[in-house]
Each structure stands twice: as C-alpha cells, then as structure tokens.
Tab-separated table of N, CA and C in Angstrom:
chain	number	residue	atom	x	y	z
A	1	MET	N	40.557	-2.302	35.125
A	1	MET	CA	39.254	-2.375	35.168
A	1	MET	C	38.905	-3.788	35.455
A	2	ASP	N	38.077	-4.155	36.396
A	2	ASP	CA	37.747	-5.566	36.735
A	2	ASP	C	36.752	-6.138	35.795
A	3	ALA	N	36.719	-7.431	35.799
A	3	ALA	CA	35.692	-8.117	34.733
A	3	ALA	C	34.356	-7.844	34.990
A	4	CYS	N	33.910	-7.551	36.167
A	4	CYS	CA	32.511	-7.194	36.520
A	4	CYS	C	32.214	-6.046	36.032
A	5	SER	N	32.967	-4.960	36.181
A	5	SER	CA	32.387	-3.518	35.407
A	5	SER	C	32.590	-3.582	33.941
A	6	ALA	N	33.349	-4.322	33.479
A	6	ALA	CA	33.694	-4.397	32.027
A	6	ALA	C	32.432	-5.008	31.664
A	7	ALA	N	31.788	-6.062	32.116
A	7	ALA	CA	30.698	-6.802	31.683
A	7	ALA	C	29.384	-5.928	31.625
A	8	THR	N	29.382	-4.997	32.605
A	8	THR	CA	28.011	-4.026	32.794
A	8	THR	C	28.251	-2.879	31.943
A	9	ALA	N	29.335	-2.496	31.576
A	9	ALA	CA	29.364	-1.364	30.823
A	9	ALA	C	28.590	-1.295	29.527
A	10	PRO	N	28.702	-2.382	28.710
A	10	PRO	CA	27.838	-2.189	27.453
A	10	PRO	C	26.336	-2.033	27.697
A	11	SER	N	25.862	-2.611	28.669
A	11	SER	CA	24.380	-2.604	28.976
A	11	SER	C	24.015	-1.156	29.517
A	12	THR	N	24.809	-0.535	30.352
A	12	THR	CA	24.506	0.856	30.654
A	12	THR	C	24.641	1.734	29.515
A	13	ASP	N	25.779	1.513	28.742
A	13	ASP	CA	25.925	2.366	27.372
A	13	ASP	C	24.724	2.103	26.529
A	14	SER	N	24.294	1.028	26.308
A	14	SER	CA	23.097	0.725	25.405
A	14	SER	C	21.810	1.370	25.966
A	15	PHE	N	21.597	1.234	27.355
A	15	PHE	CA	20.416	1.846	27.991
A	15	PHE	C	20.426	3.235	27.707
A	16	SER	N	21.475	3.984	28.078
A	16	SER	CA	21.661	5.420	27.841
A	16	SER	C	21.497	5.958	26.452
A	17	THR	N	22.041	5.207	25.505
A	17	THR	CA	21.927	5.574	23.959
A	17	THR	C	20.490	5.299	23.682
A	18	PHE	N	19.697	4.236	24.069
A	18	PHE	CA	18.367	4.154	23.720
A	18	PHE	C	17.498	5.252	24.407
A	19	ALA	N	17.872	5.561	25.508
A	19	ALA	CA	17.257	6.832	26.324
A	19	ALA	C	17.217	8.081	25.522
A	20	PHE	N	18.418	8.276	25.031
A	20	PHE	CA	18.717	9.535	24.299
A	20	PHE	C	17.936	9.547	22.971
A	21	ALA	N	17.962	8.275	22.260
A	21	ALA	CA	17.307	8.114	21.086
A	21	ALA	C	15.887	8.269	21.131
A	22	SER	N	15.203	8.032	22.358
A	22	SER	CA	13.755	8.080	22.497
A	22	SER	C	13.337	9.569	22.759
A	23	VAL	N	14.203	10.561	22.919
A	23	VAL	CA	14.003	11.861	23.432
A	23	VAL	C	12.893	12.547	22.422
A	24	PRO	N	13.139	12.147	21.008
A	24	PRO	CA	12.223	12.944	20.059
A	24	PRO	C	10.673	12.638	20.433
A	25	LEU	N	10.291	11.678	21.106
A	25	LEU	CA	8.949	11.168	21.366
A	25	LEU	C	8.413	12.264	22.297
A	26	LEU	N	9.294	12.913	23.121
A	26	LEU	CA	8.822	13.717	24.058
A	26	LEU	C	8.144	15.150	23.378
A	27	ILE	N	8.333	15.147	22.066
A	27	ILE	CA	7.749	16.293	21.455
A	27	ILE	C	6.263	16.152	21.329
A	28	MET	N	5.738	14.929	21.506
A	28	MET	CA	4.421	14.693	21.211
A	28	MET	C	3.461	15.247	22.243
A	29	ALA	N	3.833	15.085	23.635
A	29	ALA	CA	3.028	15.514	24.669
A	29	ALA	C	2.737	17.137	24.745
A	30	PRO	N	3.809	17.987	24.642
A	30	PRO	CA	3.500	19.266	24.511
A	30	PRO	C	2.717	19.740	23.065
A	31	LEU	N	3.049	19.142	22.177
A	31	LEU	CA	2.499	19.340	20.895
A	31	LEU	C	0.949	19.004	20.915
A	32	THR	N	0.658	17.857	21.606
A	32	THR	CA	-0.818	17.521	21.603
A	32	THR	C	-1.439	18.439	22.645
A	33	ALA	N	-0.834	18.844	23.654
A	33	ALA	CA	-1.486	19.920	24.511
A	33	ALA	C	-1.789	21.352	23.906
A	34	VAL	N	-0.891	21.625	22.985
A	34	VAL	CA	-0.889	22.980	22.114
A	34	VAL	C	-2.194	22.849	21.176
A	35	LEU	N	-2.105	21.737	20.460
A	35	LEU	CA	-2.958	21.538	19.322
A	35	LEU	C	-4.478	21.432	19.989
A	36	ASN	N	-4.469	20.890	21.259
A	36	ASN	CA	-5.989	20.609	21.793
A	36	ASN	C	-6.384	22.081	22.273
A	37	LEU	N	-5.720	23.021	22.247
A	37	LEU	CA	-6.262	24.419	22.706
A	37	LEU	C	-7.253	25.010	21.712
A	38	GLY	N	-7.029	24.541	20.371
A	38	GLY	CA	-8.028	25.203	19.420
A	38	GLY	C	-7.730	24.709	18.046
A	39	GLY	N	-8.513	24.798	17.227
A	39	GLY	CA	-8.403	24.439	15.788
A	39	GLY	C	-9.314	23.325	15.414
A	40	SER	N	-9.405	23.147	14.195
A	40	SER	CA	-10.379	21.981	13.699
A	40	SER	C	-9.833	20.662	14.090
A	41	ALA	N	-10.738	19.927	14.166
A	41	ALA	CA	-10.315	18.380	14.504
A	41	ALA	C	-9.578	17.842	13.482
A	42	LEU	N	-9.808	18.119	12.133
A	42	LEU	CA	-9.122	17.462	10.994
A	42	LEU	C	-7.690	17.998	11.095
A	43	ALA	N	-7.461	19.252	11.237
A	43	ALA	CA	-6.195	19.961	11.200
A	43	ALA	C	-5.387	19.321	12.404
A	44	ILE	N	-5.919	19.301	13.534
A	44	ILE	CA	-5.284	18.712	14.708
A	44	ILE	C	-4.735	17.216	14.488
A	45	GLY	N	-5.699	16.492	13.871
A	45	GLY	CA	-5.506	15.032	13.620
A	45	GLY	C	-4.296	14.936	12.662
A	46	LEU	N	-4.419	15.830	11.499
A	46	LEU	CA	-3.304	15.740	10.491
A	46	LEU	C	-1.957	16.034	10.988
A	47	ILE	N	-1.838	17.096	11.744
A	47	ILE	CA	-0.710	17.464	12.183
A	47	ILE	C	-0.059	16.538	13.268
A	48	ARG	N	-0.997	16.185	14.022
A	48	ARG	CA	-0.432	15.231	15.028
A	48	ARG	C	-0.121	13.773	14.477
A	49	GLY	N	-0.594	13.444	13.456
A	49	GLY	CA	-0.265	12.194	12.698
A	49	GLY	C	1.074	12.373	11.943
A	50	LEU	N	1.136	13.681	11.219
A	50	LEU	CA	2.434	13.841	10.621
A	50	LEU	C	3.618	13.871	11.630
A	51	VAL	N	3.230	14.672	12.575
A	51	VAL	CA	4.518	14.762	13.576
A	51	VAL	C	4.819	13.423	14.238
A	52	GLY	N	3.846	12.751	14.558
A	52	GLY	CA	4.077	11.482	15.094
A	52	GLY	C	4.747	10.392	14.291
A	53	THR	N	4.363	10.484	12.959
A	53	THR	CA	5.038	9.576	12.065
A	53	THR	C	6.563	9.949	11.887
A	54	VAL	N	6.789	11.379	11.768
A	54	VAL	CA	8.036	11.743	11.618
A	54	VAL	C	8.929	11.539	12.805
A	55	ALA	N	8.258	11.655	14.042
A	55	ALA	CA	9.209	11.508	15.366
A	55	ALA	C	9.330	9.791	15.591
A	56	GLY	N	8.500	9.050	15.013
A	56	GLY	CA	8.739	7.712	15.088
A	56	GLY	C	9.571	7.240	14.305
A	57	ILE	N	9.759	7.767	12.958
A	57	ILE	CA	10.844	7.226	12.201
A	57	ILE	C	12.150	7.752	12.512
A	58	TRP	N	12.172	8.953	13.095
A	58	TRP	CA	13.363	9.581	13.651
A	58	TRP	C	13.740	8.619	14.702
A	59	VAL	N	13.007	8.371	15.793
A	59	VAL	CA	13.510	7.452	16.798
A	59	VAL	C	13.990	6.132	16.165
A	60	LEU	N	13.361	5.614	15.499
A	60	LEU	CA	13.724	4.134	14.958
A	60	LEU	C	15.165	4.401	14.291
A	61	VAL	N	15.428	5.444	13.571
A	61	VAL	CA	16.803	5.823	13.005
A	61	VAL	C	17.805	5.945	14.165
A	62	LEU	N	17.480	6.748	15.142
A	62	LEU	CA	18.310	6.892	16.218
A	62	LEU	C	18.617	5.840	17.022
A	63	GLN	N	17.535	4.762	17.092
A	63	GLN	CA	17.855	3.681	17.910
A	63	GLN	C	18.710	2.569	17.056
A	64	VAL	N	18.621	2.659	15.780
A	64	VAL	CA	19.534	1.807	15.053
A	64	VAL	C	21.071	2.465	15.129
A	65	LEU	N	21.082	3.692	14.954
A	65	LEU	CA	22.303	4.375	15.281
A	65	LEU	C	22.906	4.115	16.625
A	66	ALA	N	22.007	4.071	17.567
A	66	ALA	CA	22.437	3.772	19.059
A	66	ALA	C	23.065	2.296	19.077
A	67	ILE	N	22.424	1.437	18.346
A	67	ILE	CA	22.964	0.104	18.499
A	67	ILE	C	24.204	0.099	17.648
A	68	ARG	N	24.271	0.654	16.709
A	68	ARG	CA	25.615	0.675	15.889
A	68	ARG	C	26.721	1.250	16.667
A	69	GLU	N	26.470	2.215	17.394
A	69	GLU	CA	27.612	3.084	18.115
A	69	GLU	C	28.168	2.305	19.365
A	70	SER	N	27.015	1.909	19.954
A	70	SER	CA	27.194	1.198	21.340
A	70	SER	C	27.816	-0.229	21.260
A	71	LEU	N	27.456	-0.916	20.275
A	71	LEU	CA	27.957	-2.220	19.921
A	71	LEU	C	28.909	-2.440	19.086
A	72	ILE	N	29.370	-1.207	18.406
A	72	ILE	CA	30.369	-1.232	17.435
A	72	ILE	C	30.089	-2.241	16.221
A	73	LEU	N	29.033	-1.980	15.520
A	73	LEU	CA	28.459	-2.728	14.407
A	73	LEU	C	28.430	-1.923	13.194
A	74	SER	N	28.379	-2.634	12.031
A	74	SER	CA	27.994	-1.999	10.869
A	74	SER	C	26.435	-1.673	10.823
A	75	THR	N	26.105	-0.842	10.018
A	75	THR	CA	24.721	-0.270	9.875
A	75	THR	C	23.964	-1.404	9.577
A	76	GLY	N	24.199	-2.351	8.648
A	76	GLY	CA	23.446	-3.521	8.304
A	76	GLY	C	23.142	-4.331	9.517
A	77	ARG	N	24.148	-4.688	10.173
A	77	ARG	CA	24.119	-5.661	11.328
A	77	ARG	C	23.343	-4.912	12.466
A	78	ALA	N	23.481	-3.571	12.717
A	78	ALA	CA	22.561	-2.974	13.598
A	78	ALA	C	21.080	-3.008	13.315
A	79	ILE	N	20.725	-2.793	12.009
A	79	ILE	CA	19.411	-2.953	11.625
A	79	ILE	C	18.996	-4.448	11.983
A	80	ALA	N	19.752	-5.462	11.545
A	80	ALA	CA	19.360	-6.723	11.889
A	80	ALA	C	19.112	-6.993	13.452
A	81	VAL	N	19.923	-6.539	14.271
A	81	VAL	CA	19.877	-6.587	15.734
A	81	VAL	C	18.784	-5.896	16.139
A	82	PHE	N	18.286	-4.864	15.484
A	82	PHE	CA	17.103	-3.970	15.763
A	82	PHE	C	15.743	-4.945	15.419
A	83	LEU	N	15.783	-5.597	14.272
A	83	LEU	CA	14.516	-6.067	13.731
A	83	LEU	C	14.360	-7.570	14.168
A	84	ILE	N	15.556	-8.244	14.523
A	84	ILE	CA	15.339	-9.613	14.990
A	84	ILE	C	14.159	-9.864	16.149
A	85	PRO	N	14.404	-9.175	17.122
A	85	PRO	CA	13.338	-9.316	18.167
A	85	PRO	C	11.814	-9.064	17.715
A	86	PHE	N	11.615	-8.185	16.907
A	86	PHE	CA	10.296	-8.106	16.320
A	86	PHE	C	9.843	-9.129	15.486
A	87	VAL	N	10.834	-9.546	14.653
A	87	VAL	CA	10.444	-10.779	13.821
A	87	VAL	C	10.204	-11.971	14.668
A	88	LEU	N	11.065	-12.254	15.657
A	88	LEU	CA	10.774	-13.319	16.613
A	88	LEU	C	9.458	-13.217	17.318
A	89	VAL	N	9.131	-12.081	17.929
A	89	VAL	CA	7.866	-11.948	18.531
A	89	VAL	C	6.569	-12.159	17.378
A	90	LEU	N	6.824	-11.662	16.281
A	90	LEU	CA	5.841	-11.842	15.221
A	90	LEU	C	5.501	-13.198	14.862
A	91	LEU	N	6.533	-14.066	14.867
A	91	LEU	CA	6.618	-15.574	14.541
A	91	LEU	C	6.082	-16.409	15.626
A	92	LEU	N	6.415	-15.798	17.005
A	92	LEU	CA	5.700	-16.471	18.188
A	92	LEU	C	4.158	-16.278	18.120
A	93	ALA	N	3.875	-14.982	17.750
A	93	ALA	CA	2.348	-14.626	17.955
A	93	ALA	C	1.690	-15.418	16.758
A	94	CYS	N	2.333	-15.722	15.691
A	94	CYS	CA	1.530	-16.473	14.529
A	94	CYS	C	1.553	-17.994	15.131
A	95	VAL	N	2.472	-18.510	15.622
A	95	VAL	CA	2.443	-19.880	15.965
A	95	VAL	C	1.523	-19.962	17.118
A	96	GLY	N	1.452	-19.002	18.095
A	96	GLY	CA	0.343	-18.930	19.145
A	96	GLY	C	-1.066	-18.953	18.586
A	97	GLY	N	-1.229	-18.068	17.520
A	97	GLY	CA	-2.532	-17.798	16.958
A	97	GLY	C	-2.827	-19.167	16.370
A	98	LEU	N	-2.056	-19.817	15.654
A	98	LEU	CA	-2.343	-20.999	14.928
A	98	LEU	C	-2.690	-22.173	15.898
A	99	LEU	N	-2.014	-22.186	17.026
A	99	LEU	CA	-2.257	-23.110	18.077
A	99	LEU	C	-3.569	-23.003	18.760
A	100	ILE	N	-3.855	-21.682	19.105
A	100	ILE	CA	-5.418	-21.416	19.471
A	100	ILE	C	-6.281	-21.615	18.551
A	101	GLU	N	-6.065	-21.478	17.312
A	101	GLU	CA	-7.060	-21.715	16.263
A	101	GLU	C	-7.205	-23.267	16.098
A	102	SER	N	-6.178	-23.927	16.231
A	102	SER	CA	-6.475	-25.414	16.106
A	102	SER	C	-6.981	-25.972	17.240
A	103	LEU	N	-6.807	-25.536	18.561
A	103	LEU	CA	-7.473	-25.926	19.730
A	103	LEU	C	-8.849	-25.640	19.601
A	104	ALA	N	-9.267	-24.361	19.162
A	104	ALA	CA	-10.726	-24.046	19.076
A	104	ALA	C	-11.330	-24.839	17.876
A	105	MET	N	-10.846	-25.009	16.820
A	105	MET	CA	-11.410	-25.889	15.902
A	105	MET	C	-11.704	-27.370	16.323
A	106	SER	N	-10.680	-27.995	17.218
A	106	SER	CA	-10.893	-29.278	17.574
A	106	SER	C	-11.799	-29.329	18.585
A	107	THR	N	-12.192	-28.179	19.374
A	107	THR	CA	-13.199	-28.197	20.341
A	107	THR	C	-14.614	-28.051	19.656
A	108	LEU	N	-14.515	-27.271	18.716
A	108	LEU	CA	-15.994	-27.003	17.899
A	108	LEU	C	-16.281	-28.311	17.239
A	109	ASN	N	-15.327	-29.108	16.787
A	109	ASN	CA	-15.660	-30.379	15.947
A	109	ASN	C	-15.942	-31.486	16.589
A	110	ARG	N	-16.018	-31.385	18.093
A	110	ARG	CA	-16.473	-32.588	18.729
A	110	ARG	C	-17.896	-32.583	18.924
C-alpha cells in the first residue's frame, strides 16, 4: 500500500461510517408523509417530535460510535472529538456576538 492511499483511507472510512450513522434520519420523511394523511394536529406534532428526538439521539450515538470505530479511540475520546467542533463554533459565535455588540454600542454612543 502506498502512502497516498493509506492517507486517504481514514477519511473515506469516516465518511462512510457517518453516512451509515445518519440513516435513521431517513425515517422522518416517510413518517411525516404518513402522518400528514390524517389525524389531529396535536397527535401528529407529538408523534413527529417524539420520533424526531429519538432518531436524533440515536444518530448522535451512532456518530460517536462511528468516530470510535473508524479512528480506533476510546468512547470518551470519541465523545470529545465529536463535541470539540460544536464547542469551538459556540465560542466563536459568542466572541463574534460580543464583537458586534461592542461595535454597535460604540456606534450608538457617538
């Protein structure tokens, strides 16, 4: 195996495992179509919300397992790898919001 194919193998493995981990979300489209055929709006909303929440949690767990298996990590490290981008984006959004707020306040105080 040459170095180039060895370097690209983990990314294709990660892509395919994430794709398979996201398959439960495909349940939502047919379920929504069937639920929209009839029934009360409250029941439809409750069922769709419950199934969406369960499918979302299931996908999160499967994605952590996909990271764990494709990168050969412990479960704790896989959770950290999964959460770090979300935490970084949240921090950047907070810093950006504070920057925009300070610019707006300085403009209003002129």
